[in-house]
Amino acid sequence: MEPVTEERRAEPLTEYVQRIRRRARAFDRRHPLLWDLHLTGFWVTAALIDYVGDGWRNVAADPNVPGPLILTLSLGLSVPLLWRRTHPGAVLLALAPFALVNAWTGALLQAALLQLLVIFHIALRLPLRHLWWATALAITPAFVSAARYGEGEWSQQIGSQATSIVVAVLIGITVRTRHNYTEALEDRARRLEIERDQQAQLAAAAERSRIAREMHDIIGHNLSVITGLADGGKYAATKSPERAAQALDAIATTSRQALAELRRLLDVLKDDPTTPHPAELTPQPTLTDLDQLINGVRSAGLPVHTTVKGEATLPPGRQLTVYRVIQEALTNTLKHAGPNATSDITVVYGDKGAVTLTITDTGTPTSSPSPDGRGLTGMRERTALYGGTLEAGPRPHPEQGWRVHLHLPEETPQ
């Protein structure tokens, strides 16, 4: 037996009926009065035909009821149907006197059965508590007719009317339940669509923020190192050409590294799973790249002293956070600490991914990092991902320079 690969579709006749039904409902929503006039006109015409053709005399308990009264009852029991959908309770109250006169006089017009249509709309549109008085009002003429003319058993006359009312109520409740269920499904579909769009917007915003952080870290740091190397090379060009050449080599190396990181980041953005060699989804530096980072800063003219305690057993995400915080702190020192500054890095690794990082410099700031800058904001966002804390600010008096303190707590078991 071959597997079914195509989605099951509705039969052509079913699709046709559903399409016609949707069009009819849409037309009714746009022109409700037109449909009400057609239906009311049909029942008014049927009532008048019953009156003109004397068909009512075949079932009447008293066939000698005056013609003008029969005409009035026929119109009174059919014309109010025009407002059955907008005011079903009021329409039933308007029909009640005509139904009582119809039963009392013995005319027993078939138009009195139109009360069942109004009962249906009450069950469909009004709170269900209205069914109690509506049922009592609709069944009263049956009691009047049975008491006055006494044809047949009471149980048959009352039971027949009660059964008709129950059927009308059940149909109304069934249609109402289906409408409510359909509306609930449509509302849920709308909310899911809105939620999907919101999730897509949040994901896009988070991705833009992540890309902005990575671009800032890559470009900001490497340009700061290149600027420091260029300044050093300019001063060494006249006195020590060899040192100037070394600075140019370091600039070229740093530039290539920056381009490589940017290329990896852009490859992730345009990653296509159908390509034979898709880009790595996390082309991010780790703690093993710290030595290269620090050596680059040293070559730019900033002495850096490092102290490491404990064993680095951090997951990739925490490694990236520590790396980026060190990178941002050293970049700010290069940009703002002024000449003759030094930097000190102390890293203490704990158990279960805990780490404490302190970065200080001894420079005299030529300008302070903006507290609203992307660099400090990016560090705080990375730290918040792991429930950590980050403090960044001037060192307490009388010490000079800047201090960045990061603490990531132990990982929470999942």
Short mmCIF file of C-alpha atoms in Angstrom, two decimals:
data_model
loop_
_atom_site.label_atom_id
_atom_site.label_comp_id
_atom_site.label_asym_id
_atom_site.label_seq_id
_atom_site.Cartn_x
_atom_site.Cartn_y
_atom_site.Cartn_z
CA MET A 1 0.00 0.00 0.00
CA GLU A 2 1.51 3.32 -1.06
CA PRO A 3 1.87 6.00 1.63
CA VAL A 4 -0.40 9.01 1.46
CA THR A 5 1.72 12.06 0.61
CA GLU A 6 -0.92 14.66 -0.20
CA GLU A 7 -3.09 16.43 2.36
CA ARG A 8 -6.65 15.25 2.53
CA ARG A 9 -8.96 17.75 0.89
CA ALA A 10 -12.69 18.21 1.19
CA GLU A 11 -14.97 16.80 -1.48
CA PRO A 12 -15.84 19.23 -4.30
CA LEU A 13 -19.52 19.33 -3.28
CA THR A 14 -18.57 20.07 0.34
CA GLU A 15 -16.23 22.85 -0.73
CA TYR A 16 -18.95 24.30 -2.95
CA VAL A 17 -21.54 24.24 -0.15
CA GLN A 18 -19.10 25.81 2.31
CA ARG A 19 -18.20 28.50 -0.17
CA ILE A 20 -21.85 29.36 -0.80
CA ARG A 21 -22.48 29.35 2.96
CA ARG A 22 -19.62 31.76 3.61
CA ARG A 23 -20.82 34.09 0.89
CA ALA A 24 -24.38 34.02 2.23
CA ARG A 25 -23.18 34.83 5.76
CA ALA A 26 -20.95 37.62 4.50
CA PHE A 27 -23.86 39.09 2.52
CA ASP A 28 -26.15 38.82 5.56
CA ARG A 29 -23.60 40.65 7.74
CA ARG A 30 -23.42 43.46 5.21
CA HIS A 31 -27.19 43.66 4.56
CA PRO A 32 -29.08 42.16 7.55
CA LEU A 33 -32.30 44.07 6.85
CA LEU A 34 -32.59 42.63 3.34
CA TRP A 35 -32.62 39.05 4.63
CA ASP A 36 -35.06 39.94 7.42
CA LEU A 37 -37.45 41.53 4.91
CA HIS A 38 -37.34 38.45 2.68
CA LEU A 39 -38.04 35.99 5.50
CA THR A 40 -40.74 38.15 7.06
CA GLY A 41 -42.35 38.69 3.66
CA PHE A 42 -42.44 34.92 3.09
CA TRP A 43 -44.27 34.24 6.35
CA VAL A 44 -46.65 37.19 5.92
CA THR A 45 -47.51 35.89 2.44
CA ALA A 46 -48.10 32.36 3.79
CA ALA A 47 -50.38 33.75 6.53
CA LEU A 48 -52.37 35.80 4.01
CA ILE A 49 -52.72 32.80 1.69
CA ASP A 50 -54.11 30.82 4.64
CA TYR A 51 -56.58 33.65 5.26
CA VAL A 52 -57.63 34.23 1.65
CA GLY A 53 -57.99 30.54 0.82
CA ASP A 54 -59.97 29.78 4.01
CA GLY A 55 -57.51 27.02 4.80
CA TRP A 56 -57.59 28.02 8.43
CA ARG A 57 -61.20 26.75 8.71
CA ASN A 58 -60.01 23.14 8.26
CA VAL A 59 -58.25 23.16 11.65
CA ALA A 60 -60.20 25.85 13.48
CA ALA A 61 -62.18 24.96 16.58
CA ASP A 62 -64.64 27.72 15.57
CA PRO A 63 -64.74 28.27 11.77
CA ASN A 64 -67.14 31.22 12.19
CA VAL A 65 -64.56 33.67 13.47
CA PRO A 66 -65.02 37.01 11.62
CA GLY A 67 -62.78 37.57 8.60
CA PRO A 68 -61.38 40.95 9.73
CA LEU A 69 -60.24 39.35 13.01
CA ILE A 70 -58.55 36.52 11.11
CA LEU A 71 -56.73 39.10 8.93
CA THR A 72 -55.62 41.03 12.01
CA LEU A 73 -54.39 37.85 13.71
CA SER A 74 -52.56 36.72 10.56
CA LEU A 75 -50.69 40.03 10.28
CA GLY A 76 -50.14 40.29 14.05
CA LEU A 77 -48.56 36.85 14.20
CA SER A 78 -46.21 37.38 11.20
CA VAL A 79 -45.23 41.04 10.74
CA PRO A 80 -43.29 41.36 14.07
CA LEU A 81 -40.86 38.69 12.80
CA LEU A 82 -39.01 41.54 11.07
CA TRP A 83 -37.34 42.32 14.41
CA ARG A 84 -36.87 38.72 15.61
CA ARG A 85 -33.02 38.87 15.43
CA THR A 86 -32.49 42.28 17.00
CA HIS A 87 -35.24 42.15 19.70
CA PRO A 88 -36.48 38.54 20.07
CA GLY A 89 -37.82 39.07 23.60
CA ALA A 90 -39.88 42.11 22.58
CA VAL A 91 -41.18 40.28 19.49
CA LEU A 92 -42.41 37.35 21.62
CA LEU A 93 -44.17 39.79 23.94
CA ALA A 94 -45.78 41.44 20.89
CA LEU A 95 -46.97 38.07 19.55
CA ALA A 96 -48.39 36.91 22.91
CA PRO A 97 -51.73 38.90 22.78
CA PHE A 98 -52.44 37.72 19.23
CA ALA A 99 -51.61 34.10 20.20
CA LEU A 100 -53.96 34.30 23.20
CA VAL A 101 -56.81 35.77 21.10
CA ASN A 102 -56.13 33.12 18.46
CA ALA A 103 -56.54 30.35 21.08
CA TRP A 104 -59.51 31.99 22.83
CA THR A 105 -61.54 32.54 19.65
CA GLY A 106 -60.82 29.03 18.36
CA ALA A 107 -59.31 30.28 15.08
CA LEU A 108 -56.15 28.24 15.80
CA LEU A 109 -54.23 29.84 12.93
CA GLN A 110 -51.07 28.02 11.89
CA ALA A 111 -49.28 31.38 11.99
CA ALA A 112 -49.21 30.98 15.80
CA LEU A 113 -46.45 28.41 15.29
CA LEU A 114 -44.16 31.28 14.28
CA GLN A 115 -43.63 31.79 18.03
CA LEU A 116 -41.30 28.78 17.81
CA LEU A 117 -39.06 30.75 15.46
CA VAL A 118 -38.88 33.54 18.02
CA ILE A 119 -38.15 31.01 20.80
CA PHE A 120 -35.28 29.74 18.64
CA HIS A 121 -33.80 33.25 18.42
CA ILE A 122 -34.20 33.81 22.17
CA ALA A 123 -32.22 30.61 22.83
CA LEU A 124 -29.68 31.73 20.23
CA ARG A 125 -29.14 35.34 21.25
CA LEU A 126 -30.32 36.08 24.80
CA PRO A 127 -29.09 34.79 28.16
CA LEU A 128 -30.57 31.35 28.84
CA ARG A 129 -32.47 32.59 31.90
CA HIS A 130 -34.94 34.26 29.48
CA LEU A 131 -36.10 30.82 28.33
CA TRP A 132 -38.19 30.33 31.48
CA TRP A 133 -40.62 33.18 30.90
CA ALA A 134 -40.46 32.72 27.11
CA THR A 135 -41.49 29.06 27.42
CA ALA A 136 -44.31 29.93 29.83
CA LEU A 137 -45.55 32.66 27.50
CA ALA A 138 -45.46 30.44 24.42
CA ILE A 139 -47.23 27.47 26.04
CA THR A 140 -50.03 29.51 27.67
CA PRO A 141 -52.21 29.60 24.50
CA ALA A 142 -52.21 25.78 24.46
CA PHE A 143 -53.68 25.75 27.98
CA VAL A 144 -56.29 28.35 26.95
CA SER A 145 -57.31 26.37 23.86
CA ALA A 146 -57.51 23.07 25.78
CA ALA A 147 -59.55 24.64 28.59
CA ARG A 148 -61.98 26.44 26.29
CA TYR A 149 -62.62 23.87 23.60
CA GLY A 150 -61.38 20.63 25.18
CA GLU A 151 -60.82 18.77 21.93
CA GLY A 152 -58.59 15.73 22.53
CA GLU A 153 -56.71 14.99 25.68
CA TRP A 154 -54.93 17.72 27.56
CA SER A 155 -51.71 15.76 27.58
CA GLN A 156 -51.73 15.57 23.80
CA GLN A 157 -52.33 19.28 23.22
CA ILE A 158 -50.01 20.52 25.95
CA GLY A 159 -47.41 17.83 25.25
CA SER A 160 -47.34 18.60 21.53
CA GLN A 161 -46.76 22.32 22.15
CA ALA A 162 -44.19 21.65 24.86
CA THR A 163 -42.31 19.23 22.60
CA SER A 164 -42.22 21.81 19.82
CA ILE A 165 -40.87 24.44 22.20
CA VAL A 166 -38.19 22.07 23.53
CA VAL A 167 -37.07 21.22 19.99
CA ALA A 168 -36.84 24.94 19.09
CA VAL A 169 -34.82 25.62 22.25
CA LEU A 170 -32.45 22.71 21.62
CA ILE A 171 -31.85 23.81 18.04
CA GLY A 172 -31.15 27.36 19.20
CA ILE A 173 -28.73 26.20 21.91
CA THR A 174 -26.97 23.88 19.45
CA VAL A 175 -26.48 26.63 16.89
CA ARG A 176 -25.40 29.03 19.64
CA THR A 177 -22.84 26.54 20.97
CA ARG A 178 -21.43 26.04 17.50
CA HIS A 179 -21.19 29.79 16.94
CA ASN A 180 -19.43 30.29 20.27
CA TYR A 181 -17.02 27.45 19.51
CA THR A 182 -16.24 28.87 16.08
CA GLU A 183 -15.71 32.35 17.52
CA ALA A 184 -13.42 30.92 20.19
CA LEU A 185 -11.36 29.13 17.53
CA GLU A 186 -11.15 32.29 15.42
CA ASP A 187 -10.17 34.36 18.45
CA ARG A 188 -7.52 31.82 19.41
CA ALA A 189 -6.19 31.82 15.86
CA ARG A 190 -5.99 35.63 15.91
CA ARG A 191 -4.22 35.63 19.28
CA LEU A 192 -1.77 32.95 18.11
CA GLU A 193 -1.06 34.98 14.99
CA ILE A 194 -0.46 38.11 17.07
CA GLU A 195 1.72 36.15 19.49
CA ARG A 196 3.67 34.67 16.59
CA ASP A 197 4.30 38.13 15.16
CA GLN A 198 5.33 39.43 18.59
CA GLN A 199 7.69 36.49 19.10
CA ALA A 200 9.20 37.12 15.69
CA GLN A 201 9.68 40.81 16.53
CA LEU A 202 11.23 39.97 19.90
CA ALA A 203 13.52 37.42 18.29
CA ALA A 204 14.55 39.94 15.63
CA ALA A 205 15.20 42.59 18.29
CA ALA A 206 17.25 40.16 20.37
CA GLU A 207 19.24 39.14 17.29
CA ARG A 208 19.86 42.79 16.38
CA SER A 209 21.04 43.45 19.93
CA ARG A 210 23.34 40.41 19.83
CA ILE A 211 24.80 41.43 16.47
CA ALA A 212 25.30 44.99 17.71
CA ARG A 213 27.17 43.71 20.76
CA GLU A 214 29.40 41.46 18.70
CA MET A 215 30.11 44.16 16.13
CA HIS A 216 30.91 46.64 18.87
CA ASP A 217 33.25 44.21 20.62
CA ILE A 218 35.05 43.22 17.44
CA ILE A 219 35.36 46.61 15.76
CA GLY A 220 35.74 48.74 18.89
CA HIS A 221 38.51 46.64 20.40
CA ASN A 222 40.52 46.04 17.26
CA LEU A 223 40.31 49.66 16.13
CA SER A 224 41.50 50.79 19.56
CA VAL A 225 44.48 48.42 19.31
CA ILE A 226 45.20 49.57 15.75
CA THR A 227 45.03 53.22 16.86
CA GLY A 228 47.48 52.56 19.69
CA LEU A 229 49.86 50.74 17.37
CA ALA A 230 49.64 53.49 14.78
CA ASP A 231 50.40 56.18 17.37
CA GLY A 232 53.37 54.19 18.66
CA GLY A 233 54.65 53.56 15.17
CA LYS A 234 54.41 57.25 14.30
CA TYR A 235 56.64 58.23 17.22
CA ALA A 236 59.09 55.37 16.53
CA ALA A 237 59.37 56.05 12.80
CA THR A 238 62.09 58.69 13.15
CA LYS A 239 64.08 57.12 16.01
CA SER A 240 63.66 53.37 15.50
CA PRO A 241 62.48 52.26 12.05
CA GLU A 242 62.55 48.65 13.23
CA ARG A 243 60.00 49.39 15.97
CA ALA A 244 57.86 51.20 13.40
CA ALA A 245 57.97 48.17 11.12
CA GLN A 246 56.95 45.93 14.03
CA ALA A 247 54.02 48.24 14.73
CA LEU A 248 52.93 48.02 11.09
CA ASP A 249 53.15 44.23 11.23
CA ALA A 250 51.04 44.22 14.40
CA ILE A 251 48.50 46.51 12.72
CA ALA A 252 48.25 44.15 9.75
CA THR A 253 47.86 41.12 12.06
CA THR A 254 45.18 42.83 14.15
CA SER A 255 43.33 43.95 11.01
CA ARG A 256 43.31 40.42 9.60
CA GLN A 257 42.01 39.05 12.90
CA ALA A 258 39.23 41.64 12.96
CA LEU A 259 38.28 40.86 9.37
CA ALA A 260 38.24 37.13 10.13
CA GLU A 261 35.91 37.64 13.11
CA LEU A 262 33.61 39.89 11.09
CA ARG A 263 33.56 37.37 8.26
CA ARG A 264 32.56 34.58 10.63
CA LEU A 265 29.80 36.75 12.10
CA LEU A 266 28.46 37.69 8.66
CA ASP A 267 28.64 34.05 7.56
CA VAL A 268 26.28 33.16 10.42
CA LEU A 269 23.83 35.85 9.29
CA LYS A 270 23.71 34.53 5.73
CA ASP A 271 23.99 30.87 6.71
CA ASP A 272 22.19 28.53 4.31
CA PRO A 273 21.71 24.92 5.51
CA THR A 274 21.84 23.72 1.91
CA THR A 275 25.41 24.90 1.41
CA PRO A 276 28.07 22.16 1.60
CA HIS A 277 30.00 23.95 4.37
CA PRO A 278 27.57 25.95 6.51
CA ALA A 279 29.03 28.52 8.86
CA GLU A 280 29.48 27.62 12.48
CA LEU A 281 26.52 28.80 14.50
CA THR A 282 28.73 30.00 17.38
CA PRO A 283 31.99 31.34 15.91
CA GLN A 284 32.90 33.01 19.22
CA PRO A 285 36.19 33.38 21.05
CA THR A 286 36.89 31.37 24.22
CA LEU A 287 39.24 31.63 27.18
CA THR A 288 42.00 30.02 25.11
CA ASP A 289 42.00 33.21 23.00
CA LEU A 290 42.72 35.47 26.00
CA ASP A 291 46.49 35.28 25.56
CA GLN A 292 46.20 36.50 21.99
CA LEU A 293 43.86 39.30 23.10
CA ILE A 294 46.18 40.45 25.89
CA ASN A 295 49.29 40.25 23.71
CA GLY A 296 47.59 42.46 21.15
CA VAL A 297 46.81 45.04 23.83
CA ARG A 298 50.38 44.89 25.10
CA SER A 299 51.69 45.44 21.60
CA ALA A 300 49.49 48.55 21.42
CA GLY A 301 51.40 49.99 24.40
CA LEU A 302 49.31 49.00 27.42
CA PRO A 303 51.15 46.86 30.01
CA VAL A 304 48.80 44.16 31.29
CA HIS A 305 49.41 41.93 34.30
CA THR A 306 47.26 38.83 34.77
CA THR A 307 46.55 36.64 37.80
CA VAL A 308 44.57 33.42 37.42
CA LYS A 309 43.36 31.30 40.33
CA GLY A 310 41.57 27.98 39.97
CA GLU A 311 40.81 25.85 36.93
CA ALA A 312 38.79 27.26 34.03
CA THR A 313 35.97 24.80 33.45
CA LEU A 314 33.32 27.12 32.06
CA PRO A 315 30.73 26.35 29.37
CA PRO A 316 31.13 28.24 26.07
CA GLY A 317 28.55 30.91 26.91
CA ARG A 318 30.26 31.89 30.17
CA GLN A 319 33.66 31.81 28.49
CA LEU A 320 32.40 34.28 25.89
CA THR A 321 31.02 36.55 28.63
CA VAL A 322 34.37 36.62 30.49
CA TYR A 323 36.27 37.18 27.24
CA ARG A 324 34.04 40.06 26.10
CA VAL A 325 34.14 41.79 29.48
CA ILE A 326 37.95 41.66 29.51
CA GLN A 327 38.03 42.84 25.93
CA GLU A 328 35.70 45.78 26.62
CA ALA A 329 37.57 46.78 29.78
CA LEU A 330 40.97 46.76 28.03
CA THR A 331 39.50 48.64 25.08
CA ASN A 332 38.18 51.36 27.40
CA THR A 333 41.58 51.54 29.10
CA LEU A 334 43.28 52.04 25.73
CA LYS A 335 40.80 54.74 24.76
CA HIS A 336 40.34 56.63 28.03
CA ALA A 337 43.14 55.89 30.54
CA GLY A 338 45.73 58.17 28.98
CA PRO A 339 49.49 57.60 28.69
CA ASN A 340 51.56 55.54 31.15
CA ALA A 341 48.53 53.53 32.26
CA THR A 342 48.78 49.91 33.30
CA SER A 343 46.12 47.25 33.68
CA ASP A 344 45.72 44.38 36.11
CA ILE A 345 43.43 41.37 35.52
CA THR A 346 42.52 38.92 38.29
CA VAL A 347 40.42 35.87 37.46
CA VAL A 348 39.19 33.46 40.14
CA TYR A 349 37.46 30.31 38.91
CA GLY A 350 35.11 28.52 41.29
CA ASP A 351 33.06 25.35 41.13
CA LYS A 352 30.13 24.68 38.81
CA GLY A 353 30.89 27.55 36.44
CA ALA A 354 31.30 30.28 39.06
CA VAL A 355 33.87 32.95 38.21
CA THR A 356 34.96 36.30 39.67
CA LEU A 357 36.80 38.78 37.46
CA THR A 358 38.39 42.09 38.48
CA ILE A 359 40.03 44.44 35.97
CA THR A 360 41.69 47.65 37.12
CA ASP A 361 43.88 50.29 35.50
CA THR A 362 46.10 52.99 36.95
CA GLY A 363 45.69 55.67 34.35
CA THR A 364 44.47 59.21 34.62
CA PRO A 365 41.29 59.22 32.56
CA THR A 366 41.23 61.67 29.69
CA SER A 367 37.53 60.88 29.41
CA SER A 368 35.23 58.44 31.17
CA PRO A 369 33.28 55.70 29.38
CA SER A 370 29.70 56.79 28.90
CA PRO A 371 27.38 54.90 31.30
CA ASP A 372 24.85 54.75 28.46
CA GLY A 373 27.39 53.50 25.93
CA ARG A 374 26.89 50.25 24.07
CA GLY A 375 30.01 48.70 25.60
CA LEU A 376 28.92 48.89 29.25
CA THR A 377 25.36 48.02 28.27
CA GLY A 378 26.59 44.96 26.38
CA MET A 379 28.64 43.81 29.37
CA ARG A 380 25.65 44.13 31.69
CA GLU A 381 23.38 42.27 29.25
CA ARG A 382 25.85 39.41 28.93
CA THR A 383 26.21 39.23 32.70
CA ALA A 384 22.45 39.25 33.26
CA LEU A 385 22.07 36.18 31.04
CA TYR A 386 23.74 34.10 33.77
CA GLY A 387 22.27 35.87 36.80
CA GLY A 388 25.58 37.59 37.54
CA THR A 389 26.52 41.08 38.69
CA LEU A 390 28.77 43.65 37.07
CA GLU A 391 30.17 46.83 38.59
CA ALA A 392 32.03 49.41 36.54
CA GLY A 393 33.29 52.78 37.76
CA PRO A 394 36.21 54.84 39.05
CA ARG A 395 38.38 53.27 41.72
CA PRO A 396 37.86 54.66 45.25
CA HIS A 397 39.99 57.63 46.39
CA PRO A 398 42.97 57.92 46.69
CA GLU A 399 43.47 55.32 43.97
CA GLN A 400 43.28 56.41 40.35
CA GLY A 401 41.91 54.67 37.33
CA TRP A 402 38.92 52.49 36.53
CA ARG A 403 37.64 49.23 37.95
CA VAL A 404 35.41 46.55 36.41
CA HIS A 405 34.21 43.73 38.65
CA LEU A 406 32.28 40.74 37.32
CA HIS A 407 30.80 37.85 39.27
CA LEU A 408 28.96 34.90 37.73
CA PRO A 409 27.35 32.55 40.28
CA GLU A 410 27.30 28.79 40.06
CA GLU A 411 25.17 27.24 37.35
CA THR A 412 21.69 26.25 38.40
CA PRO A 413 20.97 22.55 37.74
CA GLN A 414 18.31 22.10 35.06
#
